[in-house]
Amino acid sequence: MTSSIFLTMAGWTSEKFRASCLDNQGFKRALLKMLILDNGSKNGNIKVADRTAAEYLTDQGAPNNKSLLNFFAINALELSAPASPVLLEQNAPAIPSGWLQLSGHPKSIAPAANGIVRKRVPSPNDAEVLAYRLLSIDPHASKMVPKFIGMHQLEGEHFIELQDLLQGFHDPNVMDIKVGFRTFSENEVSNTTLREDLYKKMISVDPSAPTAEEHQRKAITKLRYMLFRENMSSSQEKGFRIEAMKMRGCSPVTDMKTVKSGVDIEETVAHFVNGRKSVIKDMIKRLKHMRTSIEKSEFFQRHQVVGSSIFIVYDDHKVGVWLIDFAKALPLPENVKIDHRTRWTPGNCEEGLLFGFDEVIRVLEDVLQSCQRAASNGRKSHRR
Ligand code: I3P
């Protein structure tokens, strides 16, 4: 495909492209890469790249590099895209309106370029990086997770570059559901470090939860806190919890730590889908497909996948469902096999990922049935 077709697809005018750098091969390749990334999600052919276009340009020693970078920045603005890597690196990172991080460690994720987000990781060998590398080449899993673009290093910090799952949606409704009845890694069982911050978090949810000794110490272990979190929410019993949601035009709701009962969950999900039967059907279809993919995937046969989330997005035109967050996706010890449904006992490595999927699907099926019943009752009373 010629550059001009890529330009048209990305909304660049040929006038702007008539830059002096046009015949520079490095520039062309970098430009091509940016546009592939821009359009890759539509074409399903995102390339796994290890660096951003800006870095690529720098490495290529492109002539008049500074003006090339400015050129990109100006055009990125004109595309009304989220901030490009250039803007992020040269200016204060402006988070574009409409972009949000619903859950997870605050400010760990930011949009980088059109269609790409960056997630901060402790090191290039972090469990999440390895997980994304493996997931991206697993034929069953690759389509149910954000596309892995590559790694990025900035001022000594490391970032994974991933497909922006909100790209292509207009003011969408978004829900984050943490799956699994175990949400902590098994290492926490032997971690005796006492943490004041977790004690404070615990009493903010339930002041009567700490024991007398814990009140006295004003500190608890992470294991204690995580078990408490699972028990206060639906994680322990149902293998999932709604972490956060955002309805169109409203602020995100993140304080959902005590949404626990079947009734509360069903009401929350019903509010989220807002009576749209076709949306619920699409979600169920996609979740069932993901469940089958997990059952077949080699990655999920070899890993315990703790603390991952089902990420659901929909607007008036489409529905998207993915599995995200693999910071605690850890390889299973040799000879340990899990089915992702059996209850956890220390050492068996079970986390309840598929148990959670079963339950989320069941809730959506119940909500669908209620919507269908309400619609048919409405029709009956209309006829009377
Ligand atoms: C946090 C949440 C995170 C966990 C974090 C908890 O609790 O469960 O998953 O981070 O531990 O504080 P809450 O949801 O109530 O805010 P990890 O997934 O990284 O373990 P942390 O405080 O050690 O970061």
Short mmCIF file of C-alpha atoms and ligand atoms in Angstrom, two decimals:
data_model
loop_
_atom_site.label_atom_id
_atom_site.label_comp_id
_atom_site.label_asym_id
_atom_site.label_seq_id
_atom_site.Cartn_x
_atom_site.Cartn_y
_atom_site.Cartn_z
CA MET A 1 0.00 0.00 0.00
CA THR A 2 1.38 3.40 -0.88
CA SER A 3 2.06 6.07 1.69
CA SER A 4 -0.65 8.28 0.24
CA ILE A 5 -3.32 5.67 0.95
CA PHE A 6 -2.10 5.40 4.52
CA LEU A 7 -2.23 9.18 4.76
CA THR A 8 -5.76 9.32 3.49
CA MET A 9 -6.81 6.61 5.92
CA ALA A 10 -5.32 8.57 8.77
CA GLY A 11 -6.79 11.86 7.65
CA TRP A 12 -3.51 13.58 6.77
CA THR A 13 -3.58 15.93 3.80
CA SER A 14 -1.09 15.33 1.00
CA GLU A 15 -0.15 19.01 1.32
CA LYS A 16 1.21 18.43 4.82
CA PHE A 17 2.96 15.30 3.74
CA ARG A 18 4.89 17.20 1.08
CA ALA A 19 7.62 17.73 3.64
CA SER A 20 11.27 17.90 2.76
CA CYS A 21 11.82 14.63 4.57
CA LEU A 22 9.60 12.65 2.22
CA ASP A 23 12.40 10.81 0.53
CA ASN A 24 14.10 9.80 3.77
CA GLN A 25 13.67 6.05 4.26
CA GLY A 26 13.82 6.20 8.08
CA PHE A 27 11.11 8.79 8.17
CA LYS A 28 8.94 6.81 5.79
CA ARG A 29 9.28 3.65 7.82
CA ALA A 30 8.50 5.48 11.05
CA LEU A 31 5.52 7.18 9.49
CA LEU A 32 4.33 3.90 8.07
CA LYS A 33 4.63 2.34 11.50
CA MET A 34 2.63 5.11 13.16
CA LEU A 35 -0.09 4.71 10.59
CA ILE A 36 -0.11 0.94 10.88
CA LEU A 37 -0.61 1.38 14.59
CA ASP A 38 -3.34 3.95 13.96
CA ASN A 39 -5.17 1.68 11.61
CA GLY A 40 -4.08 -1.69 12.84
CA SER A 41 -7.04 -2.31 15.07
CA LYS A 42 -9.36 -1.87 12.12
CA ASN A 43 -7.25 -4.08 9.90
CA GLY A 44 -6.36 -6.58 12.61
CA ASN A 45 -2.71 -6.40 11.63
CA ILE A 46 -0.93 -4.44 14.31
CA LYS A 47 2.77 -5.12 14.13
CA VAL A 48 4.65 -5.97 17.26
CA ALA A 49 7.17 -3.20 17.51
CA ASP A 50 9.76 -2.55 20.13
CA ARG A 51 9.97 1.20 20.00
CA THR A 52 7.81 4.19 19.30
CA ALA A 53 7.97 6.07 16.04
CA ALA A 54 9.63 9.02 17.80
CA GLU A 55 12.42 6.81 19.09
CA TYR A 56 12.69 5.18 15.72
CA LEU A 57 13.18 8.55 14.07
CA THR A 58 15.85 9.48 16.56
CA ASP A 59 17.65 6.18 16.06
CA GLN A 60 17.50 6.57 12.32
CA GLY A 61 19.28 9.90 12.68
CA ALA A 62 16.63 11.44 10.48
CA PRO A 63 17.71 14.82 9.11
CA ASN A 64 16.39 17.89 10.83
CA ASN A 65 15.03 15.63 13.54
CA LYS A 66 13.63 18.40 15.70
CA SER A 67 11.45 19.76 12.93
CA LEU A 68 10.29 16.24 12.11
CA LEU A 69 9.18 15.81 15.69
CA ASN A 70 7.38 19.14 15.58
CA PHE A 71 5.80 18.10 12.32
CA PHE A 72 4.43 14.99 13.98
CA ALA A 73 3.23 16.94 16.99
CA ILE A 74 1.38 19.55 14.93
CA ASN A 75 -0.27 16.92 12.80
CA ALA A 76 -1.18 14.83 15.80
CA LEU A 77 -3.09 17.81 17.13
CA GLU A 78 -4.83 18.33 13.82
CA LEU A 79 -5.90 14.72 13.83
CA SER A 80 -7.62 15.50 17.13
CA ALA A 81 -6.10 12.25 18.33
CA PRO A 82 -5.05 11.59 21.92
CA ALA A 83 -1.62 13.04 22.61
CA SER A 84 1.07 11.55 20.42
CA PRO A 85 4.28 10.15 21.94
CA VAL A 86 5.98 13.36 20.88
CA LEU A 87 3.55 15.48 22.82
CA LEU A 88 3.83 13.24 25.83
CA GLU A 89 7.58 13.41 25.84
CA GLN A 90 8.14 17.05 24.97
CA ASN A 91 5.27 18.72 26.77
CA ALA A 92 3.30 18.06 29.90
CA PRO A 93 1.30 14.92 29.22
CA ALA A 94 -2.20 16.17 28.54
CA ILE A 95 -4.78 13.45 29.06
CA PRO A 96 -7.32 13.85 26.27
CA SER A 97 -10.91 14.32 27.30
CA GLY A 98 -12.91 11.13 27.08
CA TRP A 99 -9.93 9.01 28.12
CA LEU A 100 -10.08 7.29 31.46
CA GLN A 101 -8.35 4.79 33.66
CA LEU A 102 -11.12 3.11 35.60
CA SER A 103 -9.16 1.00 38.05
CA GLY A 104 -5.74 -0.33 38.90
CA HIS A 105 -2.81 1.55 40.40
CA PRO A 106 -3.54 5.27 40.00
CA LYS A 107 -1.89 6.94 37.01
CA SER A 108 -0.18 3.71 35.97
CA ILE A 109 -1.75 3.96 32.52
CA ALA A 110 -1.78 6.90 30.11
CA PRO A 111 -2.61 7.32 26.46
CA ALA A 112 0.52 7.58 24.34
CA ALA A 113 -0.49 7.91 20.72
CA ASN A 114 -3.57 7.45 18.65
CA GLY A 115 -4.82 4.01 19.63
CA ILE A 116 -2.02 3.19 22.07
CA VAL A 117 -1.78 3.36 25.85
CA ARG A 118 1.28 2.99 28.02
CA LYS A 119 1.26 1.05 31.24
CA ARG A 120 4.09 1.55 33.71
CA VAL A 121 5.87 -1.64 34.77
CA PRO A 122 8.68 -2.10 37.31
CA SER A 123 11.08 -3.63 34.79
CA PRO A 124 11.26 -4.97 31.23
CA ASN A 125 11.23 -8.49 32.69
CA ASP A 126 8.13 -7.92 34.78
CA ALA A 127 5.56 -10.72 34.89
CA GLU A 128 3.07 -8.59 32.98
CA VAL A 129 5.50 -7.97 30.12
CA LEU A 130 6.23 -11.66 29.82
CA ALA A 131 2.52 -12.42 29.98
CA TYR A 132 1.68 -10.00 27.17
CA ARG A 133 4.52 -11.36 25.05
CA LEU A 134 3.20 -14.90 25.44
CA LEU A 135 -0.48 -13.94 25.11
CA SER A 136 0.20 -12.07 21.88
CA ILE A 137 1.49 -15.24 20.22
CA ASP A 138 -1.08 -17.62 21.73
CA PRO A 139 -3.63 -18.29 18.95
CA HIS A 140 -6.50 -18.77 21.40
CA ALA A 141 -5.70 -15.89 23.73
CA SER A 142 -4.34 -13.18 21.45
CA LYS A 143 -7.72 -11.83 20.36
CA MET A 144 -9.19 -11.54 23.83
CA VAL A 145 -6.48 -9.28 25.26
CA PRO A 146 -5.30 -5.80 24.22
CA LYS A 147 -2.79 -5.96 21.39
CA PHE A 148 0.78 -5.83 22.62
CA ILE A 149 2.60 -3.14 20.66
CA GLY A 150 5.96 -3.25 22.41
CA MET A 151 8.08 -1.77 25.19
CA HIS A 152 9.02 1.83 25.80
CA GLN A 153 11.59 3.37 28.09
CA LEU A 154 11.29 6.96 29.28
CA GLU A 155 13.46 8.68 31.88
CA GLY A 156 14.51 5.36 33.38
CA GLU A 157 10.95 4.07 33.61
CA HIS A 158 9.58 1.15 31.63
CA PHE A 159 6.22 1.02 29.89
CA ILE A 160 4.25 -1.61 28.01
CA GLU A 161 2.55 -0.17 24.96
CA LEU A 162 -0.88 -1.64 24.41
CA GLN A 163 -3.90 -1.15 22.21
CA ASP A 164 -6.19 1.56 23.63
CA LEU A 165 -9.41 -0.35 24.15
CA LEU A 166 -11.49 2.83 24.18
CA GLN A 167 -10.33 3.76 20.70
CA GLY A 168 -13.21 3.83 18.23
CA PHE A 169 -15.91 4.16 20.88
CA HIS A 170 -17.89 7.34 21.33
CA ASP A 171 -18.50 8.32 24.96
CA PRO A 172 -18.83 4.66 25.91
CA ASN A 173 -20.19 2.90 28.96
CA VAL A 174 -17.36 1.00 30.64
CA MET A 175 -17.20 -1.66 33.33
CA ASP A 176 -14.21 -3.34 34.99
CA ILE A 177 -14.86 -6.72 36.61
CA LYS A 178 -12.02 -8.33 38.55
CA VAL A 179 -12.20 -12.10 38.04
CA GLY A 180 -11.21 -14.88 40.40
CA PHE A 181 -11.95 -15.70 44.01
CA ARG A 182 -8.25 -15.33 44.88
CA THR A 183 -6.94 -11.85 44.08
CA PHE A 184 -3.49 -12.04 45.70
CA SER A 185 -0.40 -13.98 44.76
CA GLU A 186 0.44 -16.99 46.92
CA ASN A 187 3.64 -15.22 48.07
CA GLU A 188 1.47 -13.05 50.29
CA VAL A 189 0.76 -16.07 52.51
CA SER A 190 4.29 -15.87 53.93
CA ASN A 191 4.56 -12.07 53.83
CA THR A 192 4.36 -10.85 57.41
CA THR A 193 4.98 -7.16 56.68
CA LEU A 194 2.49 -5.01 58.56
CA ARG A 195 1.04 -2.13 56.58
CA GLU A 196 -0.63 0.93 58.03
CA ASP A 197 -2.08 2.00 54.68
CA LEU A 198 -4.01 -1.26 54.37
CA TYR A 199 -5.29 -0.95 57.92
CA LYS A 200 -6.58 2.54 57.02
CA LYS A 201 -8.20 1.19 53.86
CA MET A 202 -9.81 -1.59 55.88
CA ILE A 203 -11.39 0.73 58.45
CA SER A 204 -12.61 3.07 55.73
CA VAL A 205 -14.72 0.18 54.42
CA ASP A 206 -15.67 -1.32 57.77
CA PRO A 207 -14.38 0.25 61.02
CA SER A 208 -15.35 -2.85 62.95
CA ALA A 209 -13.38 -5.28 60.77
CA PRO A 210 -9.97 -5.22 62.49
CA THR A 211 -9.42 -7.36 65.56
CA ALA A 212 -8.53 -5.66 68.86
CA GLU A 213 -4.87 -6.49 68.22
CA GLU A 214 -5.00 -5.04 64.71
CA HIS A 215 -6.63 -1.87 66.06
CA GLN A 216 -3.84 -1.58 68.55
CA ARG A 217 -1.10 -2.08 65.94
CA LYS A 218 -2.96 0.02 63.38
CA ALA A 219 -1.48 -2.21 60.71
CA ILE A 220 -2.32 -5.44 58.89
CA THR A 221 -0.67 -7.74 56.37
CA LYS A 222 -1.55 -7.62 52.68
CA LEU A 223 -2.95 -11.15 52.89
CA ARG A 224 -5.31 -10.07 55.65
CA TYR A 225 -6.44 -7.05 53.62
CA MET A 226 -6.90 -8.96 50.37
CA LEU A 227 -8.94 -11.71 52.08
CA PHE A 228 -11.04 -9.00 53.73
CA ARG A 229 -11.58 -7.32 50.31
CA GLU A 230 -12.63 -10.61 48.76
CA ASN A 231 -15.05 -11.27 51.60
CA MET A 232 -16.56 -7.78 51.67
CA SER A 233 -17.26 -7.97 47.95
CA SER A 234 -18.55 -10.80 45.77
CA SER A 235 -15.04 -12.13 44.93
CA GLN A 236 -14.95 -14.86 47.52
CA GLU A 237 -18.37 -16.32 46.83
CA LYS A 238 -18.90 -15.59 43.16
CA GLY A 239 -15.36 -15.45 41.81
CA PHE A 240 -15.70 -11.89 40.50
CA ARG A 241 -16.35 -8.38 41.70
CA ILE A 242 -17.36 -5.21 39.93
CA GLU A 243 -14.42 -2.89 40.49
CA ALA A 244 -15.63 0.19 38.70
CA MET A 245 -17.98 1.42 36.04
CA LYS A 246 -18.66 4.53 34.05
CA MET A 247 -21.92 5.37 32.37
CA ARG A 248 -22.08 7.68 29.38
CA GLY A 249 -21.89 11.31 30.40
CA CYS A 250 -21.40 10.48 34.10
CA SER A 251 -18.37 10.38 36.37
CA PRO A 252 -16.79 6.98 37.03
CA VAL A 253 -18.07 5.02 40.02
CA THR A 254 -15.15 3.36 41.77
CA ASP A 255 -16.44 2.91 45.28
CA MET A 256 -17.94 -0.53 44.81
CA LYS A 257 -16.11 -2.44 47.51
CA THR A 258 -19.27 -3.71 49.19
CA VAL A 259 -21.31 -4.68 46.13
CA LYS A 260 -21.71 -8.29 47.18
CA SER A 261 -25.20 -9.78 47.14
CA GLY A 262 -26.75 -11.37 44.06
CA VAL A 263 -29.43 -8.67 44.05
CA ASP A 264 -26.93 -5.79 44.24
CA ILE A 265 -24.85 -7.27 41.45
CA GLU A 266 -27.82 -7.89 39.19
CA GLU A 267 -29.12 -4.36 39.76
CA THR A 268 -25.70 -2.87 39.00
CA VAL A 269 -25.32 -4.90 35.82
CA ALA A 270 -28.91 -4.11 34.77
CA HIS A 271 -28.20 -0.40 35.28
CA PHE A 272 -25.03 -0.74 33.21
CA VAL A 273 -26.68 -2.43 30.21
CA ASN A 274 -29.72 -0.16 30.51
CA GLY A 275 -32.24 -2.62 29.07
CA ARG A 276 -30.37 -3.07 25.78
CA LYS A 277 -30.99 -6.69 24.92
CA SER A 278 -28.73 -6.78 21.86
CA VAL A 279 -25.87 -5.35 23.93
CA ILE A 280 -26.32 -8.04 26.60
CA LYS A 281 -26.48 -10.76 23.95
CA ASP A 282 -23.23 -9.50 22.38
CA MET A 283 -21.54 -9.46 25.79
CA ILE A 284 -22.67 -13.02 26.57
CA LYS A 285 -21.54 -14.26 23.17
CA ARG A 286 -18.16 -12.65 23.52
CA LEU A 287 -17.69 -13.88 27.12
CA LYS A 288 -18.57 -17.44 26.14
CA HIS A 289 -16.09 -17.27 23.29
CA MET A 290 -13.42 -15.95 25.68
CA ARG A 291 -14.21 -18.74 28.13
CA THR A 292 -13.72 -21.36 25.43
CA SER A 293 -10.50 -19.65 24.34
CA ILE A 294 -9.17 -19.75 27.90
CA GLU A 295 -10.03 -23.44 28.16
CA LYS A 296 -8.06 -24.16 24.99
CA SER A 297 -5.17 -21.76 25.48
CA GLU A 298 -1.73 -23.04 26.35
CA PHE A 299 -0.97 -19.81 28.23
CA PHE A 300 -3.86 -20.43 30.63
CA GLN A 301 -2.83 -24.06 31.05
CA ARG A 302 0.58 -22.91 32.21
CA HIS A 303 -0.26 -19.85 34.29
CA GLN A 304 -2.25 -18.86 37.33
CA VAL A 305 -3.90 -15.63 36.30
CA VAL A 306 -4.59 -13.61 39.44
CA GLY A 307 -6.25 -10.20 39.62
CA SER A 308 -7.09 -9.88 35.93
CA SER A 309 -10.21 -8.02 34.85
CA ILE A 310 -12.94 -8.42 32.29
CA PHE A 311 -13.14 -5.02 30.61
CA ILE A 312 -16.49 -4.28 28.94
CA VAL A 313 -17.09 -1.27 26.72
CA TYR A 314 -20.13 -0.35 24.65
CA ASP A 315 -21.63 2.60 22.86
CA ASP A 316 -24.54 2.97 20.43
CA HIS A 317 -22.73 1.04 17.73
CA LYS A 318 -20.63 -1.71 19.22
CA VAL A 319 -19.64 -3.82 22.18
CA GLY A 320 -16.10 -4.76 23.20
CA VAL A 321 -15.03 -7.25 25.85
CA TRP A 322 -11.43 -8.07 26.74
CA LEU A 323 -9.36 -9.59 29.53
CA ILE A 324 -6.84 -7.09 30.94
CA ASP A 325 -4.22 -6.75 33.71
CA PHE A 326 -1.66 -9.51 33.91
CA ALA A 327 0.67 -8.18 36.60
CA LYS A 328 -0.02 -11.28 38.66
CA ALA A 329 -0.12 -13.83 35.85
CA LEU A 330 2.54 -16.23 37.05
CA PRO A 331 3.88 -19.44 35.52
CA LEU A 332 2.67 -22.53 37.38
CA PRO A 333 5.29 -24.60 39.19
CA GLU A 334 6.26 -27.71 37.26
CA ASN A 335 3.77 -30.59 37.62
CA VAL A 336 1.05 -28.30 38.95
CA LYS A 337 -2.11 -28.25 36.87
CA ILE A 338 -5.11 -26.07 37.56
CA ASP A 339 -8.61 -25.90 36.09
CA HIS A 340 -9.26 -22.26 37.13
CA ARG A 341 -12.48 -23.38 38.86
CA THR A 342 -11.51 -25.48 41.89
CA ARG A 343 -11.53 -23.60 45.19
CA TRP A 344 -8.17 -22.29 46.40
CA THR A 345 -6.22 -24.00 49.15
CA PRO A 346 -2.70 -22.73 49.87
CA GLY A 347 -0.33 -24.26 47.35
CA ASN A 348 -2.86 -25.50 44.79
CA CYS A 349 -2.45 -22.28 42.74
CA GLU A 350 -6.13 -22.13 41.80
CA GLU A 351 -7.42 -18.59 41.35
CA GLY A 352 -10.99 -19.11 40.09
CA LEU A 353 -10.65 -17.27 36.78
CA LEU A 354 -13.09 -19.55 34.92
CA PHE A 355 -15.31 -19.85 37.98
CA GLY A 356 -15.66 -16.06 37.72
CA PHE A 357 -16.38 -16.21 33.99
CA ASP A 358 -19.15 -18.79 34.61
CA GLU A 359 -20.73 -16.51 37.20
CA VAL A 360 -20.46 -13.29 35.17
CA ILE A 361 -22.10 -15.05 32.21
CA ARG A 362 -24.84 -16.37 34.49
CA VAL A 363 -25.58 -12.88 35.85
CA LEU A 364 -25.78 -11.44 32.33
CA GLU A 365 -28.13 -14.28 31.28
CA ASP A 366 -30.34 -13.51 34.29
CA VAL A 367 -30.37 -9.81 33.42
CA LEU A 368 -31.23 -10.66 29.81
CA GLN A 369 -34.13 -12.82 30.97
CA SER A 370 -35.42 -10.01 33.19
CA CYS A 371 -35.23 -7.59 30.25
CA GLN A 372 -37.10 -10.05 28.04
CA ARG A 373 -39.74 -10.60 30.72
CA ALA A 374 -40.15 -6.84 31.22
CA ALA A 375 -40.48 -6.33 27.47
CA SER A 376 -43.09 -9.06 27.12
CA ASN A 377 -45.05 -7.77 30.16
CA GLY A 378 -44.91 -4.32 28.61
CA ARG A 379 -46.33 -5.67 25.34
CA LYS A 380 -49.11 -7.54 27.19
CA SER A 381 -50.18 -4.49 29.22
CA HIS A 382 -50.07 -2.42 26.03
CA ARG A 383 -52.50 -4.84 24.32
CA ARG A 384 -54.95 -4.75 27.22
C1 I3P B 1 -5.76 -2.92 46.28
C2 I3P B 1 -6.10 -3.92 45.17
C3 I3P B 1 -4.93 -4.19 44.28
C4 I3P B 1 -3.64 -4.47 45.07
C5 I3P B 1 -3.37 -3.42 46.12
C6 I3P B 1 -4.54 -3.30 47.08
O1 I3P B 1 -6.84 -2.81 47.17
O2 I3P B 1 -6.63 -5.09 45.66
O3 I3P B 1 -5.20 -5.27 43.41
O4 I3P B 1 -2.54 -4.38 44.19
O5 I3P B 1 -2.22 -3.81 46.84
O6 I3P B 1 -4.25 -2.27 48.01
P1 I3P B 1 -8.10 -1.90 46.86
O7 I3P B 1 -8.78 -2.49 45.66
O8 I3P B 1 -8.97 -1.97 48.04
O9 I3P B 1 -7.59 -0.52 46.60
P2 I3P B 1 -1.85 -5.63 43.50
O10 I3P B 1 -2.87 -6.13 42.50
O11 I3P B 1 -0.65 -5.07 42.87
O12 I3P B 1 -1.57 -6.65 44.54
P3 I3P B 1 -1.02 -2.81 47.11
O13 I3P B 1 -1.54 -1.80 48.11
O14 I3P B 1 0.07 -3.67 47.62
O15 I3P B 1 -0.67 -2.15 45.82
#
